[in-house]
Short mmCIF file of C-alpha atoms in Angstrom, two decimals:
data_model
loop_
_atom_site.label_atom_id
_atom_site.label_comp_id
_atom_site.label_asym_id
_atom_site.label_seq_id
_atom_site.Cartn_x
_atom_site.Cartn_y
_atom_site.Cartn_z
CA MET A 61 55.92 102.02 35.74
CA LEU A 62 55.64 104.29 38.80
CA MET A 63 58.70 106.29 37.72
CA GLN A 64 57.30 106.66 34.21
CA ARG A 65 53.95 107.87 35.60
CA SER A 66 55.71 110.41 37.86
CA ALA A 67 57.75 111.71 34.96
CA PHE A 68 54.59 112.03 32.88
CA LEU A 69 52.79 113.97 35.63
CA PHE A 70 55.78 116.29 36.10
CA ALA A 71 55.90 117.02 32.37
CA LEU A 72 52.15 117.67 32.40
CA LEU A 73 52.50 120.15 35.25
CA LEU A 74 55.00 122.14 33.20
CA LEU A 75 52.31 122.67 30.57
CA VAL A 76 49.64 123.86 33.00
CA PRO A 77 49.39 127.67 33.27
CA GLN A 78 50.24 129.17 36.62
CA SER A 79 47.06 129.36 38.67
CA GLU A 80 45.83 132.58 40.18
CA ALA A 81 46.59 131.19 43.61
CA GLN A 82 50.26 130.84 42.67
CA ARG A 83 50.59 134.42 41.45
CA SER A 84 51.58 137.26 43.72
CA GLY A 85 49.20 140.08 44.47
CA GLU A 86 51.38 142.44 42.47
CA GLU A 87 51.24 140.15 39.43
CA GLU A 88 47.48 139.87 39.67
CA THR A 89 47.19 143.64 39.80
CA VAL A 90 49.23 144.16 36.62
CA ILE A 91 47.38 141.36 34.82
CA ARG A 92 44.01 142.87 35.76
CA VAL A 93 45.04 146.34 34.63
CA ALA A 94 46.41 145.01 31.33
CA ARG A 95 43.26 143.02 30.58
CA THR A 96 41.00 145.94 31.45
CA ALA A 97 42.85 148.82 29.79
CA SER A 98 44.51 147.27 26.71
CA PRO A 99 41.33 147.31 24.55
CA ALA A 100 41.24 151.11 24.94
CA VAL A 101 44.83 151.62 23.73
CA VAL A 102 45.24 152.56 20.07
CA SER A 103 48.07 153.02 17.60
CA VAL A 104 48.47 156.52 16.15
CA SER A 105 50.36 157.04 12.89
CA SER A 106 51.13 160.32 11.16
CA ARG A 107 53.60 161.49 8.54
CA GLY A 108 55.96 162.59 11.29
CA GLY A 109 56.03 159.22 13.07
CA SER A 110 53.97 156.85 15.15
CA GLY A 111 52.88 156.50 18.74
CA SER A 112 50.01 155.52 20.95
CA GLY A 113 46.75 156.91 22.23
CA VAL A 114 43.97 156.06 24.64
CA ILE A 115 40.23 156.16 24.05
CA ALA A 116 38.78 158.66 26.52
CA ARG A 117 35.16 158.56 25.34
CA ALA A 118 33.12 155.77 23.78
CA ASP A 119 32.03 158.06 20.94
CA GLY A 120 35.53 158.17 19.44
CA ILE A 121 37.47 160.79 21.42
CA ILE A 122 41.15 159.85 21.82
CA LEU A 123 43.91 161.46 23.87
CA THR A 124 47.50 161.39 22.65
CA ASN A 125 50.57 163.65 22.53
CA ALA A 126 50.87 166.81 20.46
CA HIS A 127 54.28 165.64 19.25
CA VAL A 128 52.75 162.37 17.99
CA VAL A 129 50.20 164.06 15.69
CA GLY A 130 52.58 166.87 14.73
CA ASN A 131 50.98 169.46 12.46
CA GLN A 132 48.78 166.93 10.66
CA ARG A 133 45.04 167.45 10.42
CA THR A 134 44.39 163.73 10.12
CA VAL A 135 46.15 160.65 11.47
CA GLU A 136 45.68 156.91 11.13
CA ILE A 137 44.19 155.18 14.16
CA ARG A 138 44.32 151.42 14.62
CA THR A 139 42.20 149.98 17.42
CA ALA A 140 42.86 146.88 19.48
CA ASP A 141 40.32 144.85 17.48
CA GLY A 142 42.26 145.49 14.28
CA ARG A 143 40.10 148.19 12.72
CA THR A 144 41.70 151.21 11.05
CA PHE A 145 40.18 154.69 11.08
CA THR A 146 41.08 158.12 9.80
CA GLY A 147 41.28 160.30 12.88
CA THR A 148 40.61 164.04 12.77
CA VAL A 149 42.91 166.12 14.97
CA LEU A 150 40.50 168.42 16.81
CA GLY A 151 43.22 170.36 18.60
CA ARG A 152 46.61 170.24 20.20
CA ASP A 153 48.47 172.01 22.96
CA GLU A 154 52.24 171.89 22.57
CA PHE A 155 52.69 173.62 25.92
CA VAL A 156 51.59 170.44 27.71
CA ASP A 157 52.15 168.02 24.79
CA THR A 158 48.51 166.96 24.51
CA ALA A 159 46.31 166.41 21.46
CA VAL A 160 42.69 165.36 20.95
CA VAL A 161 41.65 163.15 18.03
CA ARG A 162 38.18 162.01 16.94
CA ILE A 163 37.31 158.87 14.99
CA ASN A 164 33.92 158.02 13.51
CA ALA A 165 32.98 155.15 15.82
CA THR A 166 30.68 154.40 18.74
CA ASN A 167 30.55 151.98 21.67
CA LEU A 168 34.32 151.90 21.90
CA PRO A 169 36.10 150.49 24.98
CA VAL A 170 37.08 153.31 27.33
CA ALA A 171 39.80 153.54 29.95
CA PRO A 172 38.41 155.16 33.12
CA ILE A 173 39.99 158.47 34.13
CA GLY A 174 41.77 158.80 37.47
CA ASP A 175 42.85 161.84 39.50
CA SER A 176 46.49 162.81 39.04
CA ASP A 177 46.31 165.42 41.79
CA ARG A 178 45.96 162.63 44.37
CA LEU A 179 48.97 160.53 43.34
CA GLU A 180 51.32 159.16 45.98
CA VAL A 181 54.99 158.48 45.30
CA GLY A 182 55.54 154.72 45.36
CA GLN A 183 52.13 153.64 44.12
CA THR A 184 51.88 151.18 41.25
CA ALA A 185 52.15 152.53 37.70
CA VAL A 186 51.44 150.53 34.55
CA ALA A 187 52.29 151.82 31.07
CA ILE A 188 50.65 150.44 27.93
CA GLY A 189 51.59 151.47 24.41
CA ASN A 190 53.15 150.51 21.11
CA PRO A 191 56.92 150.90 21.49
CA LEU A 192 58.74 150.32 18.21
CA GLY A 193 55.50 148.98 16.71
CA LEU A 194 55.01 146.26 19.33
CA ASP A 195 51.30 146.76 19.96
CA ARG A 196 49.93 147.03 23.49
CA THR A 197 53.19 146.33 25.31
CA VAL A 198 52.71 146.35 29.08
CA THR A 199 55.37 147.52 31.54
CA SER A 200 55.03 148.18 35.23
CA GLY A 201 56.75 150.10 37.99
CA VAL A 202 55.87 152.84 40.41
CA VAL A 203 55.18 156.55 40.49
CA SER A 204 58.74 157.69 41.15
CA ALA A 205 57.91 161.37 41.69
CA VAL A 206 55.30 164.00 40.85
CA ASN A 207 55.49 167.62 39.72
CA ARG A 208 58.74 167.02 37.84
CA ASP A 209 60.29 169.55 35.45
CA PRO A 210 63.24 167.58 34.05
CA ARG A 211 65.87 169.48 32.13
CA GLY A 212 65.67 168.73 28.43
CA VAL A 213 61.91 168.10 28.52
CA ALA A 214 60.12 171.28 27.44
CA ILE A 215 56.67 170.46 28.80
CA ALA A 216 55.19 172.76 31.42
CA ALA A 217 52.87 170.32 33.14
CA GLY A 218 54.53 169.21 36.37
CA LEU A 219 55.18 165.74 34.97
CA ILE A 220 54.71 162.36 36.61
CA GLN A 221 57.99 160.45 36.79
CA THR A 222 57.86 156.65 36.57
CA ASP A 223 60.25 153.73 36.26
CA ALA A 224 57.73 151.74 34.20
CA ALA A 225 59.64 151.27 30.95
CA ILE A 226 58.72 153.86 28.31
CA ASN A 227 60.27 153.64 24.85
CA PRO A 228 59.80 155.38 21.47
CA GLY A 229 56.23 154.60 20.40
CA ASN A 230 54.85 154.62 23.95
CA SER A 231 54.22 158.35 23.56
CA GLY A 232 50.53 159.13 23.87
CA GLY A 233 49.63 155.88 25.60
CA PRO A 234 48.20 155.68 29.11
CA LEU A 235 49.95 155.45 32.45
CA LEU A 236 47.54 153.67 34.79
CA ASP A 237 47.12 153.09 38.51
CA SER A 238 46.45 149.75 40.19
CA SER A 239 42.71 150.10 39.54
CA GLY A 240 43.22 150.55 35.80
CA ARG A 241 42.45 154.27 35.84
CA VAL A 242 44.44 156.59 33.58
CA ILE A 243 46.66 158.84 35.67
CA GLY A 244 48.86 160.19 32.88
CA ILE A 245 49.65 160.29 29.18
CA ASN A 246 53.15 158.96 28.55
CA THR A 247 55.22 161.62 26.89
CA ALA A 248 59.00 161.45 27.28
CA ILE A 249 62.15 159.70 28.41
CA LEU A 250 65.51 161.23 29.19
CA ALA A 251 67.98 160.31 26.47
CA GLY A 252 70.57 157.75 27.50
CA THR A 253 68.78 156.74 30.69
CA THR A 254 66.62 153.87 31.91
CA GLY A 255 63.90 154.07 34.50
CA LEU A 256 63.33 157.79 33.89
CA GLY A 257 60.05 158.11 32.03
CA PHE A 258 57.56 160.94 32.26
CA ALA A 259 53.83 161.38 31.73
CA VAL A 260 51.52 164.39 31.45
CA PRO A 261 49.16 164.29 34.45
CA ILE A 262 45.71 163.18 33.29
CA ASN A 263 44.03 166.17 34.96
CA VAL A 264 46.07 168.44 32.69
CA ALA A 265 45.25 166.37 29.59
CA VAL A 266 41.52 166.22 30.43
CA ASP A 267 41.41 170.00 30.91
CA VAL A 268 42.91 170.42 27.44
CA MET A 269 40.42 167.90 26.02
CA GLN A 270 37.40 169.62 27.56
CA GLN A 271 38.47 173.04 26.34
CA ILE A 272 39.09 171.80 22.81
CA LEU A 273 35.76 169.97 22.68
CA THR A 274 33.78 172.93 23.98
CA THR A 275 35.53 175.95 22.46
CA GLY A 276 37.97 174.56 19.91
CA ARG A 277 40.97 176.14 21.63
CA VAL A 278 42.90 176.14 24.88
CA ARG A 279 43.02 179.18 27.16
CA ARG A 280 45.44 179.15 30.07
CA ALA A 281 45.65 181.54 32.99
CA GLN A 282 49.05 183.17 33.50
CA LEU A 283 50.52 184.79 36.60
CA GLY A 284 53.65 185.98 34.80
CA VAL A 285 56.51 184.65 36.92
CA ASP A 286 59.31 182.14 36.63
CA THR A 287 60.17 180.34 39.86
CA ARG A 288 62.57 177.89 41.43
CA ASP A 289 61.66 175.37 44.10
CA ILE A 290 62.84 175.82 47.66
CA THR A 291 63.73 172.68 49.63
CA PRO A 292 64.43 172.44 53.35
CA GLU A 293 68.10 171.81 52.54
CA ILE A 294 68.37 174.95 50.40
CA ALA A 295 66.46 176.94 53.00
CA ARG A 296 68.86 175.92 55.76
CA TYR A 297 71.98 176.51 53.64
CA PHE A 298 70.95 180.05 52.67
CA GLN A 299 69.20 180.72 55.99
CA LEU A 300 65.92 181.49 54.25
CA PRO A 301 62.79 182.47 56.18
CA ILE A 302 60.84 179.51 54.72
CA GLU A 303 61.45 175.78 54.22
CA GLU A 304 59.02 175.15 51.35
CA GLY A 305 57.65 177.22 48.50
CA VAL A 306 59.05 178.84 45.37
CA VAL A 307 61.30 181.83 44.88
CA VAL A 308 60.44 184.27 42.10
CA THR A 309 63.30 184.46 39.58
CA THR A 310 61.56 186.45 36.82
CA VAL A 311 58.60 188.82 36.76
CA LEU A 312 57.22 189.48 33.27
CA ARG A 313 56.54 193.11 32.42
CA ASN A 314 52.86 194.14 32.40
CA SER A 315 51.89 190.75 33.83
CA ALA A 316 49.42 189.90 36.58
CA ALA A 317 52.36 189.43 38.94
CA SER A 318 53.95 192.80 38.18
CA ARG A 319 50.63 194.61 38.57
CA ALA A 320 50.13 192.87 41.92
CA GLY A 321 53.50 194.12 43.14
CA ILE A 322 55.28 190.76 43.21
CA GLN A 323 59.05 191.26 43.07
CA LEU A 324 62.19 189.27 42.32
CA GLU A 325 63.26 187.06 45.23
CA ASP A 326 59.78 187.07 46.76
CA PHE A 327 58.78 183.65 48.06
CA ILE A 328 55.35 182.38 47.02
CA VAL A 329 54.04 180.06 49.75
CA GLY A 330 50.30 179.95 49.06
CA LEU A 331 47.53 180.68 46.59
CA ASP A 332 43.91 181.25 47.64
CA GLY A 333 44.81 179.92 51.07
CA GLU A 334 46.21 176.63 49.77
CA LYS A 335 49.82 175.75 50.46
CA VAL A 336 52.41 176.06 47.68
CA GLU A 337 55.28 173.70 48.45
CA ASP A 338 56.81 173.69 44.96
CA GLY A 339 56.30 174.78 41.38
CA GLY A 340 53.99 171.85 40.71
CA ASP A 341 51.60 173.07 43.39
CA LEU A 342 51.61 176.57 41.91
CA ARG A 343 50.83 175.25 38.41
CA ARG A 344 48.11 172.95 39.75
CA LEU A 345 46.38 175.76 41.61
CA LEU A 346 46.64 178.15 38.67
CA ARG A 347 45.25 175.46 36.36
CA ALA A 348 41.96 175.62 38.25
CA HIS A 349 41.54 179.26 37.16
CA LYS A 350 40.68 181.00 33.92
CA PRO A 351 42.20 184.19 32.48
CA GLY A 352 40.58 187.15 34.21
CA ASP A 353 40.11 185.39 37.55
CA THR A 354 41.38 187.18 40.65
CA VAL A 355 43.48 185.15 43.07
CA SER A 356 45.07 185.89 46.43
CA ILE A 357 48.76 185.02 46.68
CA GLN A 358 50.60 184.54 49.95
CA ILE A 359 54.19 185.72 49.75
CA VAL A 360 57.17 186.14 52.06
CA ARG A 361 59.48 189.13 51.51
CA GLY A 362 62.38 189.27 53.94
CA THR A 363 60.75 188.69 57.32
CA ASP A 364 57.40 190.07 56.20
CA ARG A 365 54.46 187.87 55.25
CA ARG A 366 51.74 189.41 53.13
CA THR A 367 48.87 188.59 50.77
CA VAL A 368 48.46 190.28 47.41
CA SER A 369 45.66 190.06 44.85
CA ALA A 370 46.36 189.37 41.18
CA ARG A 371 44.00 189.36 38.20
CA LEU A 372 45.32 186.57 36.01
CA GLY A 373 46.30 187.18 32.43
CA GLU A 374 46.21 184.75 29.51
CA ALA A 375 49.19 182.70 28.34
CA ALA A 376 50.08 182.98 24.67
CA PRO A 377 48.72 180.04 22.61
#
């Protein structure tokens, strides 16, 4: 009888869900993020394909990828509670693969917005989306890197790299931090790889959203240079006068840079007194400005350090 009772209790224990006390802190974090953010994740369908989106405002404003909505003026939106809406594409910016969609609804669940400029490599990253039609799939990992410009991904946003699994259909869904705040909009994977996913920083996406909602279009300041990152290893190998910054590889004719006297092989090391360690820093600092703004740029030319002023132009739409 005792053995039978023990066997019964053991079998019963197998049916009892794992208690919170038995879960690791990392598991609890992912569970909390999934429970909090999943209601704000939507499915986006257009003639060109399907993907995901995230509700950014309770009055029906949704962020997704430009490549998800394509050139369509309307898309189908399916919310977590099973409702289907016709979404109006208010605007899109292919340059940073971001689109803004509106649905006629109120009091929608919203995912809080984080700050992608404050990300630390190694912090928790949780992706939620609809890969291959599997609604609200949750994957987790870390922020593998920031300010990435991977070859084969034509998005000029200084992307967030993550090893949280991202698959076709995740595009447009949120990448979240451990507090459930949106830090990026999932956008791409490198073909034939695993653990190499990328997201548009949420600060970039929100800037696009605010411009589209207020003016109906996106205006972007342009300095007019192409650059390559300088690392300490490269600096030592070529005996460069700096260890961090970017080297100018192209100066566009009649651009803000050319008018300011910036030349090929100049090193840009600062903008408005803030340090430029790589191309991501330069893009981030320029993103805070509008066309027509005047900025001071700290450059190194040979052994000479100098500051030049540039009146920013406007990037082509």
